[in-house]
Coordinates of C-alpha atoms in Angstrom, one line a residue:
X1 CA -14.2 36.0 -21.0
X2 CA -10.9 37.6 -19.1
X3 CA -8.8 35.6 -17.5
X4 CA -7.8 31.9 -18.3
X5 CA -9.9 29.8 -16.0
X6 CA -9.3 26.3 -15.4
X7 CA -11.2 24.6 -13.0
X8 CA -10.1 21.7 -10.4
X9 CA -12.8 19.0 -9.5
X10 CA -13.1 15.7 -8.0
X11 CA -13.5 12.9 -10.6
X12 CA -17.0 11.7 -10.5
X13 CA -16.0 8.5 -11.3
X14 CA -13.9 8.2 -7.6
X15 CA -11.0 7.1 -9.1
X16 CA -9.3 10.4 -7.6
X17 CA -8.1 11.9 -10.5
X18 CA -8.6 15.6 -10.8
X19 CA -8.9 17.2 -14.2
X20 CA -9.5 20.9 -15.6
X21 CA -11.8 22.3 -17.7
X22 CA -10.8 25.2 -19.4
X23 CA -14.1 27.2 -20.7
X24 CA -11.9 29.7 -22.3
X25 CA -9.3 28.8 -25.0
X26 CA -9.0 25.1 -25.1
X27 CA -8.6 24.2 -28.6
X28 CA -10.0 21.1 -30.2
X29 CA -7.7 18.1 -30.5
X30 CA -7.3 16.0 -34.4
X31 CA -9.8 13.6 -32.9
X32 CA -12.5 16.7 -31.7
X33 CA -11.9 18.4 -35.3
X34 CA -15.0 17.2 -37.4
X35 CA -17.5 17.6 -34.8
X36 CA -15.8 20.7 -33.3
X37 CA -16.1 22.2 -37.0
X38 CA -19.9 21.1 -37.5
X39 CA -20.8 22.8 -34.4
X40 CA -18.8 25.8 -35.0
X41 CA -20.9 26.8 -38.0
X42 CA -23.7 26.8 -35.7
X43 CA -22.4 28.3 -33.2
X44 CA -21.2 31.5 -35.2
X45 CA -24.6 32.4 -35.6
X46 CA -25.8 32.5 -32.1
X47 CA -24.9 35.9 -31.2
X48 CA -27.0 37.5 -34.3
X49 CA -29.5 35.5 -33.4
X50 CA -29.8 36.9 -29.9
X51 CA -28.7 40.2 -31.1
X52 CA -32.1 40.1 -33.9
X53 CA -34.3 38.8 -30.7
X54 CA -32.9 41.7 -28.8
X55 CA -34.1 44.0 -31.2
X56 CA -37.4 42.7 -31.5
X57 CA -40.0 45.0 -31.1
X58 CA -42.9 43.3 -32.2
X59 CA -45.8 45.0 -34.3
X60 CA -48.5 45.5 -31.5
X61 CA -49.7 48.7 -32.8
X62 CA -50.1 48.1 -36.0
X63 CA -51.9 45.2 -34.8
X64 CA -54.6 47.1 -32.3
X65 CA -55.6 49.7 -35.0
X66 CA -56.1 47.1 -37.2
X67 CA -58.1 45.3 -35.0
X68 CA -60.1 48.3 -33.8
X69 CA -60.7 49.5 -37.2
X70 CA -61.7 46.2 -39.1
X71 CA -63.0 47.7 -42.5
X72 CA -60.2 49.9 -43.0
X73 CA -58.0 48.6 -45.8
X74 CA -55.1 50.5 -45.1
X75 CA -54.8 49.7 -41.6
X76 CA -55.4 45.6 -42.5
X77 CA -52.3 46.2 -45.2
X78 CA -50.3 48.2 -42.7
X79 CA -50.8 45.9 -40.1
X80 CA -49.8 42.9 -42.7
X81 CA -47.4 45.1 -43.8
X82 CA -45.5 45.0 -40.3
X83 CA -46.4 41.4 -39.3
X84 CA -44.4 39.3 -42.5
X85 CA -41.1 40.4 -42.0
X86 CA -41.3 39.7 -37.9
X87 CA -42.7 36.1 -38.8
X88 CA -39.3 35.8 -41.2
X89 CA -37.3 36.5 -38.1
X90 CA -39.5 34.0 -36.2
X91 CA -39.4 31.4 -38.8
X92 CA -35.3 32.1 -39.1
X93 CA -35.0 31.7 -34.8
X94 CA -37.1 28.8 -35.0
X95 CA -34.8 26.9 -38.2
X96 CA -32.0 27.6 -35.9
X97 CA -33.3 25.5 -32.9
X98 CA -33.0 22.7 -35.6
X99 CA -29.7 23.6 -36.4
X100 CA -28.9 23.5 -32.2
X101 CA -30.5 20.7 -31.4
X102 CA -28.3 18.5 -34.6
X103 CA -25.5 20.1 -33.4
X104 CA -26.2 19.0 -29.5
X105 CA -26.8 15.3 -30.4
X106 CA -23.5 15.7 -32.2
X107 CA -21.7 16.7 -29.1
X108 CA -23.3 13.9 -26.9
X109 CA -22.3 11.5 -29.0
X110 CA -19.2 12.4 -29.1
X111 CA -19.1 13.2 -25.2
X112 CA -20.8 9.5 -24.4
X113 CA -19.3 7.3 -26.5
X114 CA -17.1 4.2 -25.2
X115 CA -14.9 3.3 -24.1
X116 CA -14.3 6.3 -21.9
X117 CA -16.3 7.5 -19.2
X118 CA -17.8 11.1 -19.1
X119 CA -15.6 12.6 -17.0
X120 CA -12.1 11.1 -18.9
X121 CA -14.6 12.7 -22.3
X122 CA -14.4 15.5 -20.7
X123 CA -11.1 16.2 -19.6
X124 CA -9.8 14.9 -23.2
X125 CA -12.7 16.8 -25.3
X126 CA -12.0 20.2 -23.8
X127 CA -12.8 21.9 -26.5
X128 CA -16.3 20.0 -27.3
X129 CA -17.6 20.5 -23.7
X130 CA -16.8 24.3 -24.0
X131 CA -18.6 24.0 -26.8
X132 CA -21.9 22.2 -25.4
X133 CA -21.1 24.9 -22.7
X134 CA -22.1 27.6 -25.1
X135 CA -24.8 26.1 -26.5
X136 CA -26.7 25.8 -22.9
X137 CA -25.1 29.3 -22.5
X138 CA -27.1 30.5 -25.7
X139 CA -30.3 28.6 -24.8
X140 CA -30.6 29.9 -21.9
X141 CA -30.0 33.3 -22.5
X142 CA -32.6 33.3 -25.8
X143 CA -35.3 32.1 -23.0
X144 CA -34.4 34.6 -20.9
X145 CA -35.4 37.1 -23.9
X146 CA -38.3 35.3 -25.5
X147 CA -40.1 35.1 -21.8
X148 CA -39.9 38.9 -21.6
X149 CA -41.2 39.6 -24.9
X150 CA -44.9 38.9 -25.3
X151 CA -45.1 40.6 -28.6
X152 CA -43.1 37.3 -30.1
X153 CA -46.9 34.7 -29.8
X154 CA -49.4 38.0 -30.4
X155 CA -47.8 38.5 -33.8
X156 CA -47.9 34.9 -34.7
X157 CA -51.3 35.0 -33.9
X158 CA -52.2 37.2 -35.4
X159 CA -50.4 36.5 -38.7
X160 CA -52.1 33.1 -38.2
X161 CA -55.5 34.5 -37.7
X162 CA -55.0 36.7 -40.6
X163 CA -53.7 34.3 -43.2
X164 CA -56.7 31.8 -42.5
X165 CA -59.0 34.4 -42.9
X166 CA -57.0 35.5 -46.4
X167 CA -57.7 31.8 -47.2
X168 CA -61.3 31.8 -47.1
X169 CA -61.9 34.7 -49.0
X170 CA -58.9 33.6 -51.6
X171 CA -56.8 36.9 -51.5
X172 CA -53.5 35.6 -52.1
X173 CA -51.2 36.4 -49.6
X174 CA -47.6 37.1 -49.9
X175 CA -45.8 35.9 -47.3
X176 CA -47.5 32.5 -46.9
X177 CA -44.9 30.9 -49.1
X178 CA -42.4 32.0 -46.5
X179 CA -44.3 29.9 -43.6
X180 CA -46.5 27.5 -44.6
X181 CA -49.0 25.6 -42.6
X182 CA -47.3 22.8 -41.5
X183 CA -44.1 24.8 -40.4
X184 CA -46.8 27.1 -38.9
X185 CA -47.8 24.7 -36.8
X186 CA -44.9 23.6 -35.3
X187 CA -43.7 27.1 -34.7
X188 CA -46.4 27.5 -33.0
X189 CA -45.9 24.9 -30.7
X190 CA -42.2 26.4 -30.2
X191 CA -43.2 29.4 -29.6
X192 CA -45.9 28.5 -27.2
X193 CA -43.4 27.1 -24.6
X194 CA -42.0 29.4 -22.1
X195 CA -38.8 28.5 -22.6
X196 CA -38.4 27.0 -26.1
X197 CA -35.0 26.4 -26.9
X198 CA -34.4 24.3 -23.5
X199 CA -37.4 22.8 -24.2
X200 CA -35.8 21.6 -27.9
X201 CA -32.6 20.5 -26.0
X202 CA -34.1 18.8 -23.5
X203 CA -36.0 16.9 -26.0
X204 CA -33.3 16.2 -28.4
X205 CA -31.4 15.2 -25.3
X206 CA -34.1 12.3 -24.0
X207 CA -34.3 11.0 -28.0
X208 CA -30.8 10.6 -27.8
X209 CA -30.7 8.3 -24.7
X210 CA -33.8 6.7 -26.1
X211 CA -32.2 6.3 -29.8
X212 CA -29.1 5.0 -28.5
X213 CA -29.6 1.7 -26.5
X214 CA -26.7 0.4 -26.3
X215 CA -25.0 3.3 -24.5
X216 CA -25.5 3.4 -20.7
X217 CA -27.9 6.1 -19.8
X218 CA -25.4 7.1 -17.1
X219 CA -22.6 7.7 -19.9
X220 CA -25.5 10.8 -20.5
X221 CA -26.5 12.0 -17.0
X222 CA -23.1 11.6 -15.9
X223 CA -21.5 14.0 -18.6
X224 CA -24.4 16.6 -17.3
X225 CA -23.6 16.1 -14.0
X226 CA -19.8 16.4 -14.1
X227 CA -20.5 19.3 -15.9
X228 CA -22.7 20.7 -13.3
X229 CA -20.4 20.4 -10.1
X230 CA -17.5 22.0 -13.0
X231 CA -19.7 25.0 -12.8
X232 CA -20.5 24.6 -9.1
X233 CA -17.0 24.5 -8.0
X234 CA -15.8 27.8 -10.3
X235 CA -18.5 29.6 -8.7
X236 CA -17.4 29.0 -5.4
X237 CA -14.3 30.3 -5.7
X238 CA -15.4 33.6 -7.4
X239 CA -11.7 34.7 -6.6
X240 CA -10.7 32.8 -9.8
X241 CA -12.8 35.2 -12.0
X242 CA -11.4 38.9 -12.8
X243 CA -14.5 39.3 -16.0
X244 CA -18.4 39.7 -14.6
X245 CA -19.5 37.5 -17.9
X246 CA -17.5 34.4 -16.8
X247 CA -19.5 34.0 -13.7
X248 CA -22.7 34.7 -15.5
X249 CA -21.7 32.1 -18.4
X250 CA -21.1 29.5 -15.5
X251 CA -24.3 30.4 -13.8
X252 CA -26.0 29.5 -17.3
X253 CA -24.2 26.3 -18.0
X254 CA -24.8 24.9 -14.6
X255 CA -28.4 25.7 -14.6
X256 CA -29.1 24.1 -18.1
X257 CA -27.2 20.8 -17.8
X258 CA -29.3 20.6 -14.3
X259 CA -32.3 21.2 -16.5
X260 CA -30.9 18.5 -18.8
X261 CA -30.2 16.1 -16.2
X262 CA -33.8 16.1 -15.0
X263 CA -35.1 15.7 -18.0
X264 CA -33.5 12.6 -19.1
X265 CA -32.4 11.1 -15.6
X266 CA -35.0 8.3 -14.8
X267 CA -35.2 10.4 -10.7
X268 CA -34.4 13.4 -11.9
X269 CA -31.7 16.1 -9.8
X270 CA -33.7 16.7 -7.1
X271 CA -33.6 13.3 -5.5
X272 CA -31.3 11.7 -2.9
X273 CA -29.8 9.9 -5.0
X274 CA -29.0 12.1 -7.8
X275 CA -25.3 13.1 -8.9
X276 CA -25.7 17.0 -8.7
X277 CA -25.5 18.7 -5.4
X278 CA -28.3 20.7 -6.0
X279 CA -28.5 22.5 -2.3
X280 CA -25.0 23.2 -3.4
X281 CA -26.2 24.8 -7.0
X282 CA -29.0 26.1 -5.5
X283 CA -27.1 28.1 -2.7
X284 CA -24.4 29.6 -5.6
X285 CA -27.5 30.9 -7.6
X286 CA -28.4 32.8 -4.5
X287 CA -25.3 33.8 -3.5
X288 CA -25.5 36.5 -6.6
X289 CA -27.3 39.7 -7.2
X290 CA -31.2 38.9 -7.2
X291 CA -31.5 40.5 -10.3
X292 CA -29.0 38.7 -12.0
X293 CA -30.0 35.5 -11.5
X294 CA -34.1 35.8 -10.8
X295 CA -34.3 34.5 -14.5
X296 CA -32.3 31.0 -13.9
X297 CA -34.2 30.9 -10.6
X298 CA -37.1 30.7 -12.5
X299 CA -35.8 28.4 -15.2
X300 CA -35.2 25.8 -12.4
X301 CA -38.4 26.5 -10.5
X302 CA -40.8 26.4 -14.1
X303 CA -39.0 23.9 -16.3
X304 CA -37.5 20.7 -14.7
X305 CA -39.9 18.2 -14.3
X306 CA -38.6 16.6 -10.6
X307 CA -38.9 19.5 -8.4
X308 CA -42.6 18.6 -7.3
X309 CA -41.6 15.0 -6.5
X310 CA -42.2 14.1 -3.5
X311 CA -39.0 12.7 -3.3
X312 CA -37.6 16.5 -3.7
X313 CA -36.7 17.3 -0.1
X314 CA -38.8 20.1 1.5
X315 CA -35.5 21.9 2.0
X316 CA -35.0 22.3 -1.4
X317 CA -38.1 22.6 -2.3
X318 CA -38.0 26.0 0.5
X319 CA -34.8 27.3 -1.0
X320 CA -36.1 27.4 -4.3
X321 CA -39.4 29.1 -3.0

């Protein structure tokens, strides 16, 4: 990510401290080791993962002359033929949101816990928020993906459609052992969401404040929204960054701990009273090349759940128009 970037920002907790965040080589302390290590296994897959969604081309062809051609044998089995493996990819993308999402509540526990509060977490866990920082980076940017590719929920369907239809007239089908029909289902319900690994976050993040009742909800919101005005405060001072990927990994982190925070804050971001400058955020995202950032636009227009309070002020509701 080029050059060394560490980042100055008030202390949300007013006690006037200022503290760094370095996104790029901190290095996880003793105490950061076991959870840093868990998470790294997960996070070693993420660019293959994006790299196989990349490269997914679907099997819409093979599909439509199937379709067309209904008593043609060799056009079902081609059509078969193409849809299996795609599923394997879909059912592999979809076992890896599991593996995010374990890893995620492993990072906000260790992020939340007392006795410190978020922000001291933060400036003493470098290495664990870069890490949560790449995991919203890698959310985001498999949404971005999925959302342009509608041939991801056509094959499903269609291997859906087909394997019930196998069912009732017994033809065995290969394949089914891979996905069966409970997992089916609840890929099904991943898949349906436009964005489906914030979506999995964002759930795994509200479980976590709900599972964990003796820990302030604002040990939670307050990490996200530290980590927010981090990102907001690099991007103002664009000067800082010599690599094009650094601002665009910032751009991403900031826009998915403010999906977070709405998520699992009781008002949401948008409201007077929340922690996150979002006029602020809001103004950096348009600040950039419209067609670099239309996508995160989007992310905050489509999938926080505040923005239609009324309690969102109808400037920001205008800015984000």
């Amino acid at each position: 990510m080029g050059n060394l970037i560490k980042v100055l920002t008030r202390d949300i907790d007013h006690n006037a401290a200022h503290f760094f965040l370095d996104f790029e080589n901190a290095q996880p302390t003793e105490s950061e080791k076991e959870i840093y290590n868990q998470v790294n296994v997960v996070l070693k897959d993420a660019e293959g993962i994006l790299e196989d969604l990349q490269s997914y081309r679907g099997a819409g062809h093979e599909i439509r002359e199937a379709i067309q051609h209904p008593n043609d044998e060799k056009l079902q089995e081609k059509a078969w033929g193409a849809v299996v493996p795609l599923v394997g990819k879909l059912k592999k993308f979809y076992e890896f949101s599991q593996r995010l999402e374990a890893g995620l509540r492993g990072l906000l526990g260790a992020l939340t816990s007392t006795p410190y509060s978020p922000t001291q977490h933060l400036e003493r866990e470098q290495a664990l928020a870069k890490q949560f920082a790449e995991i919203l980076h890698f959310t985001l940017r498999f949404d971005e993906l999925k959302m342009t590719n509608p041939a991801i929920q056509n094959d499903f369907s269609y291997y859906r459609r087909t394997l019930s239809r196998m069912r009732i007239n017994n033809v065995p089908a290969e394949g089914e052992n891979e996905v069966n029909n409970e997992l089916a289902n609840r890929m099904s319900l991943f898949y349906a969401e436009a964005t489906p690994m914030l979506k999995t976050l964002s759930d795994a993040t509200t479980k976590f404040v709900s599972e964990n009742k003796n820990l302030p909800i604002e040990n939670t919101t307050d990490c996200l929204s530290t980590m927010a005005s981090v990102c907001r405060v690099m991007l103002e001072t664009p000067s800082r960054f010599t690599n094009e990927e650094t601002v665009s990994f910032c751009l991403r982190v900031m826009v998915g701990v403010i999906i977070l925070y709405d998520h699992v804050h009781p008002v949401g971001a948008f409201a007077k009273t929340s922690k996150i400058d979002m006029k602020g955020c809001i103004k950096v995202l348009k600040d950039q090349p419209p067609n670099s950032v239309e996508g995160l636009l989007n992310a905050l227009r489509y999938t926080t759940k505040h923005l239609n309070d009324e309690t969102t002020s109808k400037q920001i509701k205008s800015m984000l128009q």
